[in-house]
């Protein structure tokens, strides 16, 4: 096996995207994604059984497209990496079983990858990283240099977490996370309350630009002194988030307008809700970085596509002297390239393959980089 510039095939199927990516070392060759999002819209959320069946239908065509785009064959591949958790159990099983079948058929080593750490791994690709420009849009920069004490803010439909990464292959620490809804879940639920449909994130982000974020003041969860504590005596949720109370506050707000027979100011509510989410996410993330000596942080996950989150994260990181890296939008959402990128890091670090005896783990902790 080539351990200096390994050619790695990555497979992602944790939710509703079937992703196949191929990298050579830190160079991205292809990132092919087939999404079943349209099949879930009428249900207002991802239906696990539909997602699993969509993965079954999409895997072979997506794999063939990726190999063709990268101009390589399975025989050329040095190793295979697959998301083994966390995620939807049935969806994970499709990707893992496909990866195992490929590994057995080709004799290639197989690595079971943590989906969340893979979101950080994509920042290591030569054409998969960008720092934030003054405008809030990413500008192309060299890939992450992986300092000894790096941070990652992951914001998605299922996860909102701040991590400290001393080594992306074997030392990832969870500093804080949501204790209930993830930010993306909160967006979807509030969008449903406002009649904006699914997925909620893009709809609220677009509508919020026309609203007044100061018109209504929504709560910032877990920011009271009893939860925050101090740097010397941290409270129980100093770096954690909670969005369930915010969702309830939006529901009560809508009910009050309706009870008075007044038109619901949907744009203002969307803007105020979004500001509450991104305000508390960014303030706590920057606090965690400052108090843990983190000077470089990566913003990843599907909600990293949110324009206000990107803008406020950049502003607050810059004020705190923290270098922010945000992957291009196609690499923020779930994809196979990020899995291949982390797999390549494991190969180059000399980590032994996982073999084929592992099982998908829908609740895999972020501290487990590879099964």
Short mmCIF file of C-alpha atoms in Angstrom, two decimals:
data_model
loop_
_atom_site.label_atom_id
_atom_site.label_comp_id
_atom_site.label_asym_id
_atom_site.label_seq_id
_atom_site.Cartn_x
_atom_site.Cartn_y
_atom_site.Cartn_z
CA UNK A 1 0.00 0.00 0.00
CA UNK A 2 1.14 3.53 -0.80
CA UNK A 3 1.27 5.22 2.62
CA UNK A 4 2.68 8.56 1.46
CA UNK A 5 0.05 9.46 -1.17
CA UNK A 6 -2.63 6.76 -0.76
CA UNK A 7 -5.50 6.59 -3.22
CA UNK A 8 -8.55 6.24 -0.95
CA UNK A 9 -12.19 5.62 -1.82
CA UNK A 10 -14.63 7.09 0.72
CA UNK A 11 -18.26 6.01 1.17
CA UNK A 12 -20.86 8.05 3.09
CA UNK A 13 -24.45 6.97 3.81
CA UNK A 14 -25.24 8.22 7.33
CA UNK A 15 -28.42 10.10 6.42
CA UNK A 16 -30.01 11.01 3.07
CA UNK A 17 -26.91 11.57 0.90
CA UNK A 18 -25.17 8.70 -0.87
CA UNK A 19 -21.62 9.99 -1.23
CA UNK A 20 -18.55 8.52 -2.91
CA UNK A 21 -15.31 10.49 -2.88
CA UNK A 22 -11.80 9.69 -4.00
CA UNK A 23 -8.64 11.39 -2.78
CA UNK A 24 -4.94 10.88 -3.40
CA UNK A 25 -3.21 11.87 -0.19
CA UNK A 26 -4.61 15.36 0.38
CA UNK A 27 -5.68 15.96 -3.24
CA UNK A 28 -9.40 15.68 -4.00
CA UNK A 29 -10.05 13.79 -7.23
CA UNK A 30 -13.84 13.54 -7.11
CA UNK A 31 -16.80 14.13 -4.82
CA UNK A 32 -19.95 12.48 -6.16
CA UNK A 33 -23.21 12.77 -4.20
CA UNK A 34 -26.72 11.45 -4.81
CA UNK A 35 -29.31 12.94 -2.46
CA UNK A 36 -32.76 11.57 -1.62
CA UNK A 37 -33.84 14.90 -0.09
CA UNK A 38 -36.71 15.36 -2.55
CA UNK A 39 -38.25 12.08 -1.42
CA UNK A 40 -38.50 13.32 2.18
CA UNK A 41 -39.93 16.79 1.57
CA UNK A 42 -43.60 15.79 1.78
CA UNK A 43 -42.96 14.16 5.17
CA UNK A 44 -41.25 17.22 6.63
CA UNK A 45 -38.11 15.31 7.57
CA UNK A 46 -35.90 12.36 6.73
CA UNK A 47 -37.68 8.99 6.82
CA UNK A 48 -35.05 6.35 7.67
CA UNK A 49 -36.59 3.55 5.62
CA UNK A 50 -36.87 5.75 2.52
CA UNK A 51 -33.28 6.92 2.99
CA UNK A 52 -32.01 3.34 3.28
CA UNK A 53 -33.79 2.22 0.13
CA UNK A 54 -32.50 5.26 -1.73
CA UNK A 55 -28.93 4.35 -0.73
CA UNK A 56 -29.46 0.87 -2.14
CA UNK A 57 -30.63 2.30 -5.46
CA UNK A 58 -27.97 5.00 -5.68
CA UNK A 59 -24.80 3.31 -4.51
CA UNK A 60 -23.63 1.49 -7.63
CA UNK A 61 -24.38 4.36 -10.06
CA UNK A 62 -22.70 6.84 -7.69
CA UNK A 63 -19.64 4.61 -7.34
CA UNK A 64 -19.35 4.17 -11.11
CA UNK A 65 -19.68 7.92 -11.66
CA UNK A 66 -16.98 8.67 -9.10
CA UNK A 67 -14.52 6.16 -10.54
CA UNK A 68 -15.10 7.52 -14.04
CA UNK A 69 -14.66 11.14 -12.96
CA UNK A 70 -11.43 10.34 -11.10
CA UNK A 71 -10.23 8.20 -14.03
CA UNK A 72 -9.27 5.30 -11.75
CA UNK A 73 -10.43 1.72 -11.27
CA UNK A 74 -11.09 -0.27 -8.13
CA UNK A 75 -7.82 -2.06 -8.76
CA UNK A 76 -5.99 1.26 -8.42
CA UNK A 77 -7.46 2.00 -4.99
CA UNK A 78 -5.10 1.60 -2.01
CA UNK A 79 -7.77 1.61 0.71
CA UNK A 80 -11.51 1.98 1.29
CA UNK A 81 -13.02 4.16 4.03
CA UNK A 82 -16.67 4.14 5.08
CA UNK A 83 -18.79 6.04 7.58
CA UNK A 84 -19.65 3.57 10.34
CA UNK A 85 -21.31 6.10 12.66
CA UNK A 86 -22.97 8.13 13.95
CA UNK A 87 -26.09 8.29 11.81
CA UNK A 88 -29.29 6.45 10.92
CA UNK A 89 -28.79 2.75 11.64
CA UNK A 90 -30.35 1.44 8.43
CA UNK A 91 -28.66 4.01 6.23
CA UNK A 92 -25.27 3.28 7.81
CA UNK A 93 -25.78 -0.42 7.26
CA UNK A 94 -26.17 0.04 3.50
CA UNK A 95 -22.89 1.91 3.16
CA UNK A 96 -20.99 -0.38 5.53
CA UNK A 97 -22.22 -3.54 3.79
CA UNK A 98 -21.31 -2.09 0.39
CA UNK A 99 -17.85 -1.15 1.64
CA UNK A 100 -17.28 -4.58 3.14
CA UNK A 101 -18.37 -6.24 -0.11
CA UNK A 102 -15.91 -4.08 -2.08
CA UNK A 103 -13.13 -4.80 0.41
CA UNK A 104 -13.67 -8.56 0.24
CA UNK A 105 -14.00 -8.55 -3.57
CA UNK A 106 -10.89 -6.43 -4.15
CA UNK A 107 -8.73 -7.40 -1.18
CA UNK A 108 -8.33 -3.73 -0.22
CA UNK A 109 -7.94 -2.66 3.44
CA UNK A 110 -11.07 -1.14 4.99
CA UNK A 111 -11.28 1.71 7.51
CA UNK A 112 -14.42 2.40 9.57
CA UNK A 113 -14.67 6.18 9.89
CA UNK A 114 -16.37 8.53 12.35
CA UNK A 115 -18.72 10.78 10.40
CA UNK A 116 -18.17 13.82 12.63
CA UNK A 117 -14.39 13.72 12.59
CA UNK A 118 -14.59 13.32 8.81
CA UNK A 119 -16.19 16.78 8.63
CA UNK A 120 -12.88 18.09 9.99
CA UNK A 121 -10.80 15.86 7.72
CA UNK A 122 -12.22 17.51 4.62
CA UNK A 123 -10.44 20.71 5.64
CA UNK A 124 -7.13 18.94 5.07
CA UNK A 125 -7.71 18.61 1.34
CA UNK A 126 -5.67 20.89 -0.91
CA UNK A 127 -8.80 22.03 -2.74
CA UNK A 128 -11.19 21.53 0.15
CA UNK A 129 -10.32 24.38 2.49
CA UNK A 130 -10.78 28.11 2.58
CA UNK A 131 -10.46 30.84 5.17
CA UNK A 132 -13.16 33.47 5.44
CA UNK A 133 -12.67 36.64 3.45
CA UNK A 134 -13.86 40.06 4.67
CA UNK A 135 -17.10 39.57 2.76
CA UNK A 136 -17.91 36.41 4.71
CA UNK A 137 -17.35 34.23 1.65
CA UNK A 138 -14.55 31.63 1.68
CA UNK A 139 -11.31 32.48 -0.05
CA UNK A 140 -9.09 29.67 -1.25
CA UNK A 141 -6.14 29.02 1.06
CA UNK A 142 -3.73 26.17 1.71
CA UNK A 143 -5.25 23.21 3.58
CA UNK A 144 -5.21 23.16 7.35
CA UNK A 145 -1.75 22.75 8.82
CA UNK A 146 -3.26 20.85 11.78
CA UNK A 147 -1.81 22.73 14.73
CA UNK A 148 -1.41 20.71 17.92
CA UNK A 149 -4.47 22.34 19.50
CA UNK A 150 -7.10 22.88 16.81
CA UNK A 151 -10.83 23.34 17.19
CA UNK A 152 -13.83 22.34 15.11
CA UNK A 153 -17.38 23.71 15.28
CA UNK A 154 -19.76 21.20 13.72
CA UNK A 155 -23.31 22.40 13.08
CA UNK A 156 -25.75 20.13 11.27
CA UNK A 157 -29.21 18.62 11.38
CA UNK A 158 -28.16 16.04 13.93
CA UNK A 159 -25.17 17.55 15.72
CA UNK A 160 -24.00 20.81 17.23
CA UNK A 161 -20.57 20.32 18.81
CA UNK A 162 -17.33 22.10 19.58
CA UNK A 163 -14.25 19.87 19.49
CA UNK A 164 -10.59 20.13 20.43
CA UNK A 165 -8.38 18.14 18.09
CA UNK A 166 -4.82 17.40 19.14
CA UNK A 167 -4.51 14.67 16.51
CA UNK A 168 -7.13 13.97 13.88
CA UNK A 169 -6.22 10.28 13.84
CA UNK A 170 -6.33 9.50 17.56
CA UNK A 171 -6.99 12.46 19.89
CA UNK A 172 -10.35 14.22 19.54
CA UNK A 173 -12.01 15.76 22.61
CA UNK A 174 -15.61 16.90 22.93
CA UNK A 175 -15.71 20.29 24.68
CA UNK A 176 -19.41 21.01 24.30
CA UNK A 177 -22.55 19.88 22.50
CA UNK A 178 -26.29 20.38 22.30
CA UNK A 179 -28.24 18.70 25.09
CA UNK A 180 -31.44 18.43 23.04
CA UNK A 181 -32.22 19.52 19.47
CA UNK A 182 -29.33 20.19 17.14
CA UNK A 183 -29.38 23.57 15.40
CA UNK A 184 -30.52 22.04 12.10
CA UNK A 185 -33.40 20.26 13.83
CA UNK A 186 -34.46 23.55 15.41
CA UNK A 187 -34.47 25.22 12.00
CA UNK A 188 -36.68 22.47 10.55
CA UNK A 189 -39.15 22.58 13.44
CA UNK A 190 -39.43 26.38 13.43
CA UNK A 191 -39.83 26.40 9.65
CA UNK A 192 -42.77 24.04 10.09
CA UNK A 193 -44.29 26.41 12.67
CA UNK A 194 -43.92 29.29 10.21
CA UNK A 195 -45.30 27.31 7.27
CA UNK A 196 -42.03 27.41 5.34
CA UNK A 197 -41.71 23.71 4.54
CA UNK A 198 -38.73 21.36 4.60
CA UNK A 199 -35.75 21.66 4.71
CA UNK A 200 -36.09 24.61 7.04
CA UNK A 201 -32.53 25.94 7.07
CA UNK A 202 -32.35 27.45 3.57
CA UNK A 203 -35.91 28.79 3.78
CA UNK A 204 -35.35 30.60 7.08
CA UNK A 205 -31.94 31.89 6.02
CA UNK A 206 -33.44 33.42 2.87
CA UNK A 207 -36.49 34.90 4.57
CA UNK A 208 -34.47 36.27 7.51
CA UNK A 209 -32.65 38.65 5.16
CA UNK A 210 -35.91 40.56 4.69
CA UNK A 211 -36.83 40.60 8.40
CA UNK A 212 -35.81 42.62 11.46
CA UNK A 213 -33.79 40.44 13.83
CA UNK A 214 -34.26 43.01 16.62
CA UNK A 215 -38.04 43.07 16.40
CA UNK A 216 -38.35 40.15 18.83
CA UNK A 217 -35.92 38.94 21.50
CA UNK A 218 -35.83 35.16 21.73
CA UNK A 219 -33.99 33.32 24.55
CA UNK A 220 -30.39 32.12 24.31
CA UNK A 221 -30.39 28.71 25.97
CA UNK A 222 -27.94 27.75 28.74
CA UNK A 223 -26.46 31.25 29.02
CA UNK A 224 -27.59 31.95 32.59
CA UNK A 225 -24.84 32.17 35.24
CA UNK A 226 -25.90 28.88 36.88
CA UNK A 227 -25.09 27.08 33.60
CA UNK A 228 -22.08 29.14 32.54
CA UNK A 229 -20.16 29.52 35.78
CA UNK A 230 -16.75 31.13 35.39
CA UNK A 231 -13.45 30.22 33.75
CA UNK A 232 -12.12 29.25 37.19
CA UNK A 233 -15.28 27.36 38.19
CA UNK A 234 -17.09 26.34 34.98
CA UNK A 235 -20.79 25.68 35.19
CA UNK A 236 -22.31 22.35 34.10
CA UNK A 237 -23.09 23.60 30.57
CA UNK A 238 -20.49 26.31 29.93
CA UNK A 239 -19.84 25.17 26.34
CA UNK A 240 -23.16 23.40 25.71
CA UNK A 241 -26.25 24.48 23.77
CA UNK A 242 -29.99 23.99 24.06
CA UNK A 243 -32.50 24.90 21.36
CA UNK A 244 -35.71 23.26 22.61
CA UNK A 245 -36.68 26.30 24.68
CA UNK A 246 -36.09 28.58 21.71
CA UNK A 247 -38.37 26.44 19.56
CA UNK A 248 -41.07 26.66 22.23
CA UNK A 249 -40.63 30.44 22.48
CA UNK A 250 -41.21 30.76 18.73
CA UNK A 251 -44.35 28.62 18.99
CA UNK A 252 -45.73 30.80 21.82
CA UNK A 253 -44.89 33.94 19.83
CA UNK A 254 -46.84 32.71 16.79
CA UNK A 255 -49.78 31.70 19.01
CA UNK A 256 -49.91 35.16 20.61
CA UNK A 257 -50.11 36.94 17.26
CA UNK A 258 -52.84 34.55 16.10
CA UNK A 259 -54.79 34.92 19.37
CA UNK A 260 -54.85 38.70 18.90
CA UNK A 261 -56.03 38.25 15.34
CA UNK A 262 -52.89 39.90 14.00
CA UNK A 263 -50.85 38.86 10.98
CA UNK A 264 -47.84 36.79 12.00
CA UNK A 265 -44.64 38.71 11.07
CA UNK A 266 -42.98 35.63 9.61
CA UNK A 267 -39.89 37.39 8.26
CA UNK A 268 -39.19 39.13 11.58
CA UNK A 269 -39.68 35.91 13.53
CA UNK A 270 -37.37 34.05 11.14
CA UNK A 271 -34.70 36.74 11.48
CA UNK A 272 -34.99 36.90 15.27
CA UNK A 273 -34.93 33.11 15.59
CA UNK A 274 -31.88 32.82 13.35
CA UNK A 275 -30.07 35.53 15.29
CA UNK A 276 -30.75 33.70 18.55
CA UNK A 277 -29.31 30.48 17.13
CA UNK A 278 -26.16 31.89 15.57
CA UNK A 279 -25.53 34.30 18.47
CA UNK A 280 -25.37 31.56 21.09
CA UNK A 281 -23.53 29.10 18.84
CA UNK A 282 -20.77 31.53 17.96
CA UNK A 283 -20.40 33.12 21.40
CA UNK A 284 -20.01 29.76 23.15
CA UNK A 285 -17.74 28.34 20.46
CA UNK A 286 -15.39 31.32 20.61
CA UNK A 287 -15.44 31.17 24.41
CA UNK A 288 -14.45 27.49 24.31
CA UNK A 289 -11.62 28.25 21.90
CA UNK A 290 -10.28 31.17 23.94
CA UNK A 291 -10.35 29.25 27.22
CA UNK A 292 -8.68 26.19 25.73
CA UNK A 293 -5.93 27.94 23.79
CA UNK A 294 -7.40 27.15 20.37
CA UNK A 295 -6.26 29.59 17.70
CA UNK A 296 -7.54 27.82 14.59
CA UNK A 297 -11.05 26.46 14.11
CA UNK A 298 -12.94 24.78 11.29
CA UNK A 299 -16.66 25.36 10.74
CA UNK A 300 -18.34 22.31 9.21
CA UNK A 301 -21.64 20.49 8.84
CA UNK A 302 -24.69 21.25 6.74
CA UNK A 303 -25.72 24.35 8.71
CA UNK A 304 -22.29 25.84 7.89
CA UNK A 305 -24.01 26.84 4.63
CA UNK A 306 -26.09 29.37 6.60
CA UNK A 307 -25.03 32.87 5.58
CA UNK A 308 -25.56 34.53 8.96
CA UNK A 309 -23.72 31.76 10.82
CA UNK A 310 -20.75 32.09 8.49
CA UNK A 311 -20.77 35.88 8.82
CA UNK A 312 -21.01 36.06 12.62
CA UNK A 313 -18.53 33.21 13.15
CA UNK A 314 -16.01 35.05 10.98
CA UNK A 315 -16.56 38.35 12.82
CA UNK A 316 -16.17 36.86 16.28
CA UNK A 317 -13.24 34.63 15.38
CA UNK A 318 -11.42 37.58 13.84
CA UNK A 319 -12.05 39.71 16.93
CA UNK A 320 -10.67 36.91 19.11
CA UNK A 321 -7.61 36.32 16.92
CA UNK A 322 -8.82 32.90 15.81
CA UNK A 323 -8.20 31.72 12.23
CA UNK A 324 -11.43 30.36 10.74
CA UNK A 325 -11.53 27.77 7.99
CA UNK A 326 -14.74 26.89 6.15
CA UNK A 327 -14.81 24.21 3.42
CA UNK A 328 -16.62 25.02 0.16
CA UNK A 329 -20.37 24.52 0.45
CA UNK A 330 -20.47 21.12 -1.34
CA UNK A 331 -17.96 19.80 1.21
CA UNK A 332 -19.83 21.14 4.26
CA UNK A 333 -22.78 18.82 3.81
CA UNK A 334 -22.40 15.03 4.08
CA UNK A 335 -20.18 13.64 1.33
CA UNK A 336 -17.77 10.84 0.49
CA UNK A 337 -14.78 13.15 0.02
CA UNK A 338 -14.60 13.89 3.74
CA UNK A 339 -14.64 10.17 4.54
CA UNK A 340 -11.87 9.51 2.02
CA UNK A 341 -9.88 12.46 3.40
CA UNK A 342 -9.95 11.11 6.94
CA UNK A 343 -9.24 7.61 5.66
CA UNK A 344 -6.14 8.92 3.88
CA UNK A 345 -4.95 10.54 7.11
CA UNK A 346 -5.29 7.21 8.92
CA UNK A 347 -3.38 5.40 6.18
CA UNK A 348 -0.58 7.99 6.17
CA UNK A 349 -0.36 7.80 9.98
CA UNK A 350 0.16 4.05 9.81
CA UNK A 351 -3.13 3.19 11.56
CA UNK A 352 -4.15 -0.42 11.07
CA UNK A 353 -7.31 -1.13 9.01
CA UNK A 354 -10.56 -1.93 10.79
CA UNK A 355 -11.08 -5.22 8.96
CA UNK A 356 -14.63 -6.36 8.23
CA UNK A 357 -15.70 -7.45 11.72
CA UNK A 358 -17.03 -4.07 12.82
CA UNK A 359 -20.71 -3.13 12.93
CA UNK A 360 -22.35 0.24 12.20
CA UNK A 361 -22.71 2.32 15.35
CA UNK A 362 -25.50 4.90 15.12
CA UNK A 363 -24.34 6.58 18.34
CA UNK A 364 -20.57 6.40 17.81
CA UNK A 365 -18.90 8.97 20.10
CA UNK A 366 -16.85 11.68 18.43
CA UNK A 367 -13.83 10.62 20.46
CA UNK A 368 -13.68 7.37 18.46
CA UNK A 369 -12.03 8.35 15.17
CA UNK A 370 -12.00 4.87 13.64
CA UNK A 371 -13.69 1.66 14.75
#
